[in-house]
Short mmCIF file of C-alpha atoms and ligand atoms in Angstrom, two decimals:
data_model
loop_
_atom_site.label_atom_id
_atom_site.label_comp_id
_atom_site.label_asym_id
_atom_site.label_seq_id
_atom_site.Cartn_x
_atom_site.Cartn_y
_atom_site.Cartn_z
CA UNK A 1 1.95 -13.66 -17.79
CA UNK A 2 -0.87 -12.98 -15.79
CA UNK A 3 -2.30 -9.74 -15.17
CA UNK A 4 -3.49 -8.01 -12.12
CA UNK A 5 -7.27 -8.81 -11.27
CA UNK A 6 -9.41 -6.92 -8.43
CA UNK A 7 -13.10 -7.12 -9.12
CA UNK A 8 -14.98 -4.63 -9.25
CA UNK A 9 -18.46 -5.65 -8.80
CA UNK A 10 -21.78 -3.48 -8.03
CA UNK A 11 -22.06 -4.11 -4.26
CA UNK A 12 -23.67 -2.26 -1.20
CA UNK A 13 -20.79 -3.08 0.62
CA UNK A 14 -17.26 -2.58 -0.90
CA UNK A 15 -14.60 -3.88 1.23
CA UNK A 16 -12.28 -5.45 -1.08
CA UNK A 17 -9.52 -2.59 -2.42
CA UNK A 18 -8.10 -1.18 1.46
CA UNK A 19 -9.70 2.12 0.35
CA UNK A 20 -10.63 4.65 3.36
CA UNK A 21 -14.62 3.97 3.65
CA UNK A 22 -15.56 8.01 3.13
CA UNK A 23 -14.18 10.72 0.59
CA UNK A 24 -12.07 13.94 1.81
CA UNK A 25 -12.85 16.72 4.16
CA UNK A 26 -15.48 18.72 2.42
CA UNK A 27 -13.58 21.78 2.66
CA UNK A 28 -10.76 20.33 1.02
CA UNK A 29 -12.98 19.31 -2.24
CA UNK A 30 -14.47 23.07 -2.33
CA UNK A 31 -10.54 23.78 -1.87
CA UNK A 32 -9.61 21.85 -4.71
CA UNK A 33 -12.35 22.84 -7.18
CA UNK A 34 -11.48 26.53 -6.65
CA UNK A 35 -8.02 26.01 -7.29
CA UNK A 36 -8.83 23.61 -10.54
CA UNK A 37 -11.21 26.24 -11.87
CA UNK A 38 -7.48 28.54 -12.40
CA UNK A 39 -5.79 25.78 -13.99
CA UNK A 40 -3.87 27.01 -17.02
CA UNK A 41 -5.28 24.19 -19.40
CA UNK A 42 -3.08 25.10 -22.24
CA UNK A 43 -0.16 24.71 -20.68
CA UNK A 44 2.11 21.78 -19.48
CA UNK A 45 2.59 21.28 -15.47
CA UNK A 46 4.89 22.13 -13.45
CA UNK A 47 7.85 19.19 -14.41
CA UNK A 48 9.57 19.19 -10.95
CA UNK A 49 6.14 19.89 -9.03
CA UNK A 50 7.67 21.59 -6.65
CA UNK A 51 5.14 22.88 -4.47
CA UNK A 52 3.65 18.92 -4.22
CA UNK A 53 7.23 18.38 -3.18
CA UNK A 54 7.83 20.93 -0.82
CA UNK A 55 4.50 19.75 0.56
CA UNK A 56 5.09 16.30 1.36
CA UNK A 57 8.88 17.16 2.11
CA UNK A 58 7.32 18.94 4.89
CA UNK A 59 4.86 16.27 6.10
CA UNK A 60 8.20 14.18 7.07
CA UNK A 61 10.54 16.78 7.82
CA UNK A 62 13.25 15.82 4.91
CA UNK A 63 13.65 18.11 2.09
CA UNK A 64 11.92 18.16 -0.95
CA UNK A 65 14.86 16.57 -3.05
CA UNK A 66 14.29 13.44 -0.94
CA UNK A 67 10.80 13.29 -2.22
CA UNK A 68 9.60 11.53 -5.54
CA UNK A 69 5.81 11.52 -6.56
CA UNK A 70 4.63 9.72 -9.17
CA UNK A 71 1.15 8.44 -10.35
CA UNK A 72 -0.02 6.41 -7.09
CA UNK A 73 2.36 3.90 -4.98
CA UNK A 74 1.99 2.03 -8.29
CA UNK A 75 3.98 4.06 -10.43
CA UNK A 76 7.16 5.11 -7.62
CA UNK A 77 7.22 1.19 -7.93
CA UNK A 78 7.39 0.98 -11.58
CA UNK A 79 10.07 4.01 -12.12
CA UNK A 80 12.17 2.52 -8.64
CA UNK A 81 12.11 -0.98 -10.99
CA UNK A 82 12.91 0.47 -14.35
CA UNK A 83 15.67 2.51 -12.93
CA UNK A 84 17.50 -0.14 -10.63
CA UNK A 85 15.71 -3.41 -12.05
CA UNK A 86 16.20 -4.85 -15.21
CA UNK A 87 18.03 -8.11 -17.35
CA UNK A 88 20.57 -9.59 -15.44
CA UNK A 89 19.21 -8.09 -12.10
CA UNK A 90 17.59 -9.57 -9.08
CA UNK A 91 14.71 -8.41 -7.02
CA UNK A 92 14.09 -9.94 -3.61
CA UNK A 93 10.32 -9.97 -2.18
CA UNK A 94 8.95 -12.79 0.55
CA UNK A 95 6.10 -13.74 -0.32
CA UNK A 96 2.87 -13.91 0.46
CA UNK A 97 2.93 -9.94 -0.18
CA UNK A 98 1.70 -7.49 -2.67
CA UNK A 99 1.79 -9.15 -6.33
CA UNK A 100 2.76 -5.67 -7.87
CA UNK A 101 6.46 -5.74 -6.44
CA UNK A 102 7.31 -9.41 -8.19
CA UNK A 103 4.72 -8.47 -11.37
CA UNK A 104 6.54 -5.19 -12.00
CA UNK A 105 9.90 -6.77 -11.63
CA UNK A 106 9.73 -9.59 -14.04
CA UNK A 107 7.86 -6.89 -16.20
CA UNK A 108 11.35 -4.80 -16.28
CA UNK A 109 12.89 -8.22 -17.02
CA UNK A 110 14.45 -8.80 -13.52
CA UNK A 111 15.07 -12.24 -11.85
CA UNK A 112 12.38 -12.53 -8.80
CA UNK A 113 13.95 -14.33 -6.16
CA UNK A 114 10.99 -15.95 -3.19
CA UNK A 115 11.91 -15.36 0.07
CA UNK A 116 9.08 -17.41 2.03
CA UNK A 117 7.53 -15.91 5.27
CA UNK A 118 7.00 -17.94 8.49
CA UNK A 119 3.29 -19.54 8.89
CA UNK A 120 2.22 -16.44 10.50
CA UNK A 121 3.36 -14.25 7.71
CA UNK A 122 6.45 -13.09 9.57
CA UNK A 123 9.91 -12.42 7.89
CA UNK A 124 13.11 -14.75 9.28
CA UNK A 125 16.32 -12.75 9.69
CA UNK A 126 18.12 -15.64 9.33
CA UNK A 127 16.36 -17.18 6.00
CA UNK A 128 16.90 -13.10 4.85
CA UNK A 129 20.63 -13.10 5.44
CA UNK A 130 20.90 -16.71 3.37
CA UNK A 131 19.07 -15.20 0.41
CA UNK A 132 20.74 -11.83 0.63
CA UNK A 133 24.22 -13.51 0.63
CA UNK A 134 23.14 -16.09 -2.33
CA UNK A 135 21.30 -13.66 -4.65
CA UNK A 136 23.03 -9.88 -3.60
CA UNK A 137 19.34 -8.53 -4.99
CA UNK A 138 19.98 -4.94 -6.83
CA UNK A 139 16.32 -4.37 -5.11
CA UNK A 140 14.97 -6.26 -2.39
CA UNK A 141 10.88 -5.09 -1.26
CA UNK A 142 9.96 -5.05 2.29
CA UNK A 143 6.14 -4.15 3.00
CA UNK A 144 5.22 -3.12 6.37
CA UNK A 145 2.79 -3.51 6.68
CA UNK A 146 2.17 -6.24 4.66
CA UNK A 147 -0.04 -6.46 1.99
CA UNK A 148 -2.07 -9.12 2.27
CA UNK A 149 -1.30 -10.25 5.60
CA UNK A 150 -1.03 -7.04 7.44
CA UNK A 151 2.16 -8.12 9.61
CA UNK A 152 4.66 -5.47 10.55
CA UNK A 153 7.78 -5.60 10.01
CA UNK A 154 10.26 -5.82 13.13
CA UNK A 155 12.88 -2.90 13.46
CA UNK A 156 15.62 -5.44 13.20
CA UNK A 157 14.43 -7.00 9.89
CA UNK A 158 14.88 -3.52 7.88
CA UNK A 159 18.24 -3.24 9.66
CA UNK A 160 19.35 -6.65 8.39
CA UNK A 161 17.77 -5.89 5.31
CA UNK A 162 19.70 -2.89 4.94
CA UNK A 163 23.11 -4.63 6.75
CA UNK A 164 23.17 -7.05 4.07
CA UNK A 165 23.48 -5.93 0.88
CA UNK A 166 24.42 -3.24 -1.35
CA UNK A 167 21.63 -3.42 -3.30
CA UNK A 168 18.14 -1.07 -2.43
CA UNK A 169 15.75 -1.65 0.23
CA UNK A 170 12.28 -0.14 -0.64
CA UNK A 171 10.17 -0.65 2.14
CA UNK A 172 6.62 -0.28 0.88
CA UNK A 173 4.37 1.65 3.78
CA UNK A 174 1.02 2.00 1.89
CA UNK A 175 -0.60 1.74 5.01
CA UNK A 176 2.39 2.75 7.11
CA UNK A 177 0.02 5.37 8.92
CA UNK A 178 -1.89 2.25 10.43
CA UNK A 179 1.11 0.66 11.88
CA UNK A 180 3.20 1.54 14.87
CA UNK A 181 6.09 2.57 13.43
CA UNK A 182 7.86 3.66 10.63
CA UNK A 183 11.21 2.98 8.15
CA UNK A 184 10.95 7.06 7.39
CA UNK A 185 13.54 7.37 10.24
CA UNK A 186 16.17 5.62 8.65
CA UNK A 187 16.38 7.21 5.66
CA UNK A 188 19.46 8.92 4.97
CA UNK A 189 22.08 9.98 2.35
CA UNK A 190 24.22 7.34 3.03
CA UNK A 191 21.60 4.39 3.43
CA UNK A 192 20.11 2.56 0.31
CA UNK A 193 16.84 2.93 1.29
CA UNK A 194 13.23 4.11 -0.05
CA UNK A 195 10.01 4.45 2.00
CA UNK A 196 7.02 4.38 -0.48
CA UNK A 197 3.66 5.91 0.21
CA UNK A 198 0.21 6.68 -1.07
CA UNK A 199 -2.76 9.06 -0.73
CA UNK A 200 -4.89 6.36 -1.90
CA UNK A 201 -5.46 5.06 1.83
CA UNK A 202 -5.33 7.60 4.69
CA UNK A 203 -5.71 10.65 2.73
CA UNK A 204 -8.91 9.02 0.67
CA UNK A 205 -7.69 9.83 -2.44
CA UNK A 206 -7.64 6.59 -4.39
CA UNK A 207 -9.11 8.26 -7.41
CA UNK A 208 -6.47 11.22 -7.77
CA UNK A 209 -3.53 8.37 -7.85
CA UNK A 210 -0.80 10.06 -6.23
CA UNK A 211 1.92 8.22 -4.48
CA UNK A 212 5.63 8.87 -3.38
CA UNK A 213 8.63 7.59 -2.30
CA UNK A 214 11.11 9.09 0.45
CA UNK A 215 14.78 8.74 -0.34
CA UNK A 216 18.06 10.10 -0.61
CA UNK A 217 18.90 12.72 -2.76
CA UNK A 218 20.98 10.64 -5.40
CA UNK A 219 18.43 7.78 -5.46
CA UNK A 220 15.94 10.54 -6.38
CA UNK A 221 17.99 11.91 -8.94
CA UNK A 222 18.24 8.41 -10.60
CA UNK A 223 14.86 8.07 -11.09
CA UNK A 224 14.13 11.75 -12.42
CA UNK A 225 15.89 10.23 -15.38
CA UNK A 226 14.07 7.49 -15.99
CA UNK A 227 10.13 8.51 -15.37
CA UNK A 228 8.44 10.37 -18.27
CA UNK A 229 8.81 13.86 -18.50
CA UNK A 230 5.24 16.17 -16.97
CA UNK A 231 3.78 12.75 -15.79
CA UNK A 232 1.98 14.23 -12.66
CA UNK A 233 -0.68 16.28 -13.98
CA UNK A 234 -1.48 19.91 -13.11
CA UNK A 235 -4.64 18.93 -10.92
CA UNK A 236 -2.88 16.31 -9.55
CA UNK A 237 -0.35 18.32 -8.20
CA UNK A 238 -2.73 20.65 -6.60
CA UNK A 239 -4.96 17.62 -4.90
CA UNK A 240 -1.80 16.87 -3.13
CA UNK A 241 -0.52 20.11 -1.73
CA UNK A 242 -4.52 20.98 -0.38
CA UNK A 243 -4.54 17.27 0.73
CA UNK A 244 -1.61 17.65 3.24
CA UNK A 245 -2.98 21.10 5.03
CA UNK A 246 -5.62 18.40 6.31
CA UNK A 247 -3.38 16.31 8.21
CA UNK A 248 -5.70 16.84 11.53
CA UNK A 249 -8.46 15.05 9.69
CA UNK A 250 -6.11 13.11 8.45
CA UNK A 251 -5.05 11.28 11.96
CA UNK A 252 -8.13 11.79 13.64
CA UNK A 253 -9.91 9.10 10.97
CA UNK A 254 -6.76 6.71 11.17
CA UNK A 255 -7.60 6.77 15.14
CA UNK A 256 -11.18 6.06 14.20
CA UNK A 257 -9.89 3.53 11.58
CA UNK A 258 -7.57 1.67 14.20
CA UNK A 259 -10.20 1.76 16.62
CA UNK A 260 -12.62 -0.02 14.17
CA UNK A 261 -9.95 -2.40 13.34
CA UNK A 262 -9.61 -3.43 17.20
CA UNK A 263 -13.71 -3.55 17.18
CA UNK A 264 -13.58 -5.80 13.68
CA UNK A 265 -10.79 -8.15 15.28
CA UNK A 266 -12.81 -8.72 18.18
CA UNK A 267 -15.68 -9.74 16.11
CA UNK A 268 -14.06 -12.06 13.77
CA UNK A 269 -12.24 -13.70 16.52
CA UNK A 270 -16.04 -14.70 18.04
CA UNK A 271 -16.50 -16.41 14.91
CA UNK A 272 -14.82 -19.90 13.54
CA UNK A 273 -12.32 -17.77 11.53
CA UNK A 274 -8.53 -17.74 12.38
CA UNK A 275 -7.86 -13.92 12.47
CA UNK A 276 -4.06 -12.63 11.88
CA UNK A 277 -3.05 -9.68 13.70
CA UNK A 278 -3.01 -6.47 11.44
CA UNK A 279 -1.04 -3.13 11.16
CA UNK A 280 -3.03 -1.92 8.69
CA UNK A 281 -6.82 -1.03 7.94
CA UNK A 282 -7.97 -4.45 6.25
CA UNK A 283 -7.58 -7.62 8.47
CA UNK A 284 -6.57 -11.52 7.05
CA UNK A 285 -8.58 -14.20 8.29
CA UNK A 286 -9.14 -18.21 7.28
CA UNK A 287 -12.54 -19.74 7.72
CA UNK A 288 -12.09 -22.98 9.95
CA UNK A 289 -15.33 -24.70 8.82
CA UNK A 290 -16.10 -23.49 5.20
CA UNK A 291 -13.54 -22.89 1.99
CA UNK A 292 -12.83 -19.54 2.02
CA UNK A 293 -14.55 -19.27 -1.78
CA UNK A 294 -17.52 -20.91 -0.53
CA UNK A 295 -17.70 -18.16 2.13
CA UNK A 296 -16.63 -15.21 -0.37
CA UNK A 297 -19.32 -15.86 -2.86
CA UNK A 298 -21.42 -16.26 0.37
CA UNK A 299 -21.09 -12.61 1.05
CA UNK A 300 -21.11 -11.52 -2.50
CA UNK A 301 -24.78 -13.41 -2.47
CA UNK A 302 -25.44 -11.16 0.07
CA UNK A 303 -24.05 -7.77 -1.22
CA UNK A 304 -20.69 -7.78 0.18
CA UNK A 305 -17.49 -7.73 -1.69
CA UNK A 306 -13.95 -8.42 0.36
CA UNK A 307 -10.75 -9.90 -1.08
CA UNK A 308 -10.72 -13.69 -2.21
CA UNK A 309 -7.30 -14.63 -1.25
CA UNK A 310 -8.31 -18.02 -0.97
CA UNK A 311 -6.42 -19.63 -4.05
CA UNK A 312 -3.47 -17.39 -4.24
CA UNK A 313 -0.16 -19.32 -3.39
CA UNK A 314 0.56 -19.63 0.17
CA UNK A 315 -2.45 -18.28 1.42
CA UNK A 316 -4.83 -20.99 1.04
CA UNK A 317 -8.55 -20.32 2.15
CA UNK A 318 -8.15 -16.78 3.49
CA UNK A 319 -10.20 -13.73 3.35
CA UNK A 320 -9.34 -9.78 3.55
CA UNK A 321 -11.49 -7.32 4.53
CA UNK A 322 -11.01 -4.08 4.23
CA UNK A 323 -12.09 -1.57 7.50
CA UNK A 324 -15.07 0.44 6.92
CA UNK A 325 -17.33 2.71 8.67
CA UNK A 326 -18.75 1.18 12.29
CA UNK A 327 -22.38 0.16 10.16
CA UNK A 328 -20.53 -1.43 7.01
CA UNK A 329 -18.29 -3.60 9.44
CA UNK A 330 -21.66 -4.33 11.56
CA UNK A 331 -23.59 -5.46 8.34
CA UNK A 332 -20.09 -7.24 7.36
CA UNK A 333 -19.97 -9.17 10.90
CA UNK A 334 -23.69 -10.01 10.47
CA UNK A 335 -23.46 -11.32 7.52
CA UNK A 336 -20.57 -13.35 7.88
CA UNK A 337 -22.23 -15.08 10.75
CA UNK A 338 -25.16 -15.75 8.30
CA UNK A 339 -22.34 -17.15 5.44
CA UNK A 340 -20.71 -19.40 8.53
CA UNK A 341 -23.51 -20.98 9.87
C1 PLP B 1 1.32 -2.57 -0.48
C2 PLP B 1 0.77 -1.70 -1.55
N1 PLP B 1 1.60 -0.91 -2.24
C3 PLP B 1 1.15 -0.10 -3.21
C4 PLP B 1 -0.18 -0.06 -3.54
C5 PLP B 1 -0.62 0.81 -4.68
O1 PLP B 1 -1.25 1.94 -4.23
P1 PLP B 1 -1.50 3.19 -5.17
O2 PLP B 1 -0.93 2.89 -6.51
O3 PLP B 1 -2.96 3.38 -5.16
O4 PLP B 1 -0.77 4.30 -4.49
C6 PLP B 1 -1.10 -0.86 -2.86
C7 PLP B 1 -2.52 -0.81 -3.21
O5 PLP B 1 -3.35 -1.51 -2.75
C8 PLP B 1 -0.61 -1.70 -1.84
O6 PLP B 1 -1.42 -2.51 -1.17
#
């Protein structure tokens, strides 16, 4: 097997992970290192973490036996796959999307069945019905939106996703603040389905690695039996319920984010780059006149890291940059146009 690879190279520009471009709310790091200063170091956390529960229970208006946190995105994906995964079990993703969901699966010892995407990354009800029908996946991994690509996912395509199959539907939304809309609404007691998200994006807390998944109340239950007991550390916990009280600043840098995404589009689409449209706060484009390696290292050259997709199956010569401030995507733009001519 292969293992998972991001650089992580010494840059003055870092635009390669989909991190948010600047840390917290001030107040909510003097907050935090109050509250860590109380800690209880000699004892073990809370198991349940029931305030960090309560907390994001509240962000989404479910209640906080719906809610599962776990060690970043990462880990909800690894306990959802241990729990419902496995020998003899299938997991559905369409690919190109985010290695982790396939690499995690065939880690538990699940079959990986490829559902292809359409040549603008979009999913095909009908080729989903055909694979739903041959395979019946026990898990089958939506991502809206999409990781790399950054395509949303249509209304209809969790429904048929969900109409399908008895298996689970985990609809990944790391970025699901970015995009229009959102598979939280469907979640119910009777419907297989799990939203997964992250405070590594929005809430810029990639270092803390705190994720979660929204689900119902028996899916929940299933996986409190499988993750390892006091796995969410005590300052953990407390990062995440201070985190949430700063929702405000929360949405006002997504608006700043999508409105830097429009800005980056724009840009890119000056340039001799095919540029696919994007939910999310990084942005897939293909270089029409250079390899997309030649053009990677190009940047690097010149201090700027994004995402070399370029040899990664399906997604042949294409780029992802991540958004950052309005002067790292200037210097980006600038220095692209160097790279491309
Ligand atoms: C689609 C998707 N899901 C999950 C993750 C994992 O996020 P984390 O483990 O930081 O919460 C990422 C990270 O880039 C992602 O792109």
């Amino acid at each position: 097997m292969e293992g998972y690879h991001s650089p992580q190279v010494d840059v003055d520009i870092r635009l390669n992970t989909n991190e948010a471009p600047v840390g917290p709310p001030e107040a909510f790091v003097a907050d935090y290192l109050e509250a860590v200063s109380k800690i209880s170091w000699n004892r073990y956390p809370d198991r349940s973490a029931r305030d960090l529960r309560k907390s994001i229970a509240a962000l989404h208006g479910v209640s906080p036996d719906m809610v599962f946190p776990a060690n970043g995105s990462n880990e909800v994906l690894q306990t959802l796959l241990l729990t419902f995964a496995g020998p003899g079990r299938k997991v559905l993703t369409f690919e190109p999307t985010y290695q982790l969901h396939g690499h995690i699966a065939r880690i538990s010892g699940a079959e990986v069945v490829e559902g292809e995407r359409r040549p603008d990354f979009s999913i095909d009800e009908g080729v989903m019905q055909s694979l739903l029908k041959a395979h019946s996946p026990h898990v089958t991994f939506l991502c809206s939106p999409n990781n790399p690509t950054g395509t949303v996912d249509s209304r209809s395509i969790v429904h048929a996703a969900l109409g399908s199959t008895g298996g689970i539907v985990a609809v990944d939304e790391a970025y699901g603040q970015f995009a229009p809309w959102s598979a939280l609404d469907f979640i119910d007691e009777d419907t297989p389905l799990v939203v997964v998200r992250t405070f590594s994006k929005t809430w810029s807390m990639a270092a803390a690695r705190l994720g979660y998944l929204v689900g119902p109340r028996w899916l929940v239950a299933e996986l409190e039996k499988v993750v390892l007991p006091y796995h969410l550390d005590t300052a953990k916990q407390i990062a995440g319920v201070l985190a949430v009280r700063y929702r405000a600043e929360m949405d006002a840098r997504v608006a700043e984010l999508l409105s830097e995404r429009t800005r980056l589009a724009d840009g890119l689409r000056r340039l001799d780059v095919d540029v696919f449209d994007s939910g999310a706060n990084f942005i897939l484009f293909r270089p029409r006149t250079k390899s997309g390696r030649e053009v990677w290292q190009g940047l690097l050259d010149k201090r700027v890291l994004i995402r070399d997709c370029s040899s990664w199956p399906r997604l042949d010569n294409c780029l992802r940059v991540t958004i950052g401030t309005r002067q790292e995507n200037d210097i980006f733009l600038e220095r692209l146009t160097e790279v491309l001519s």
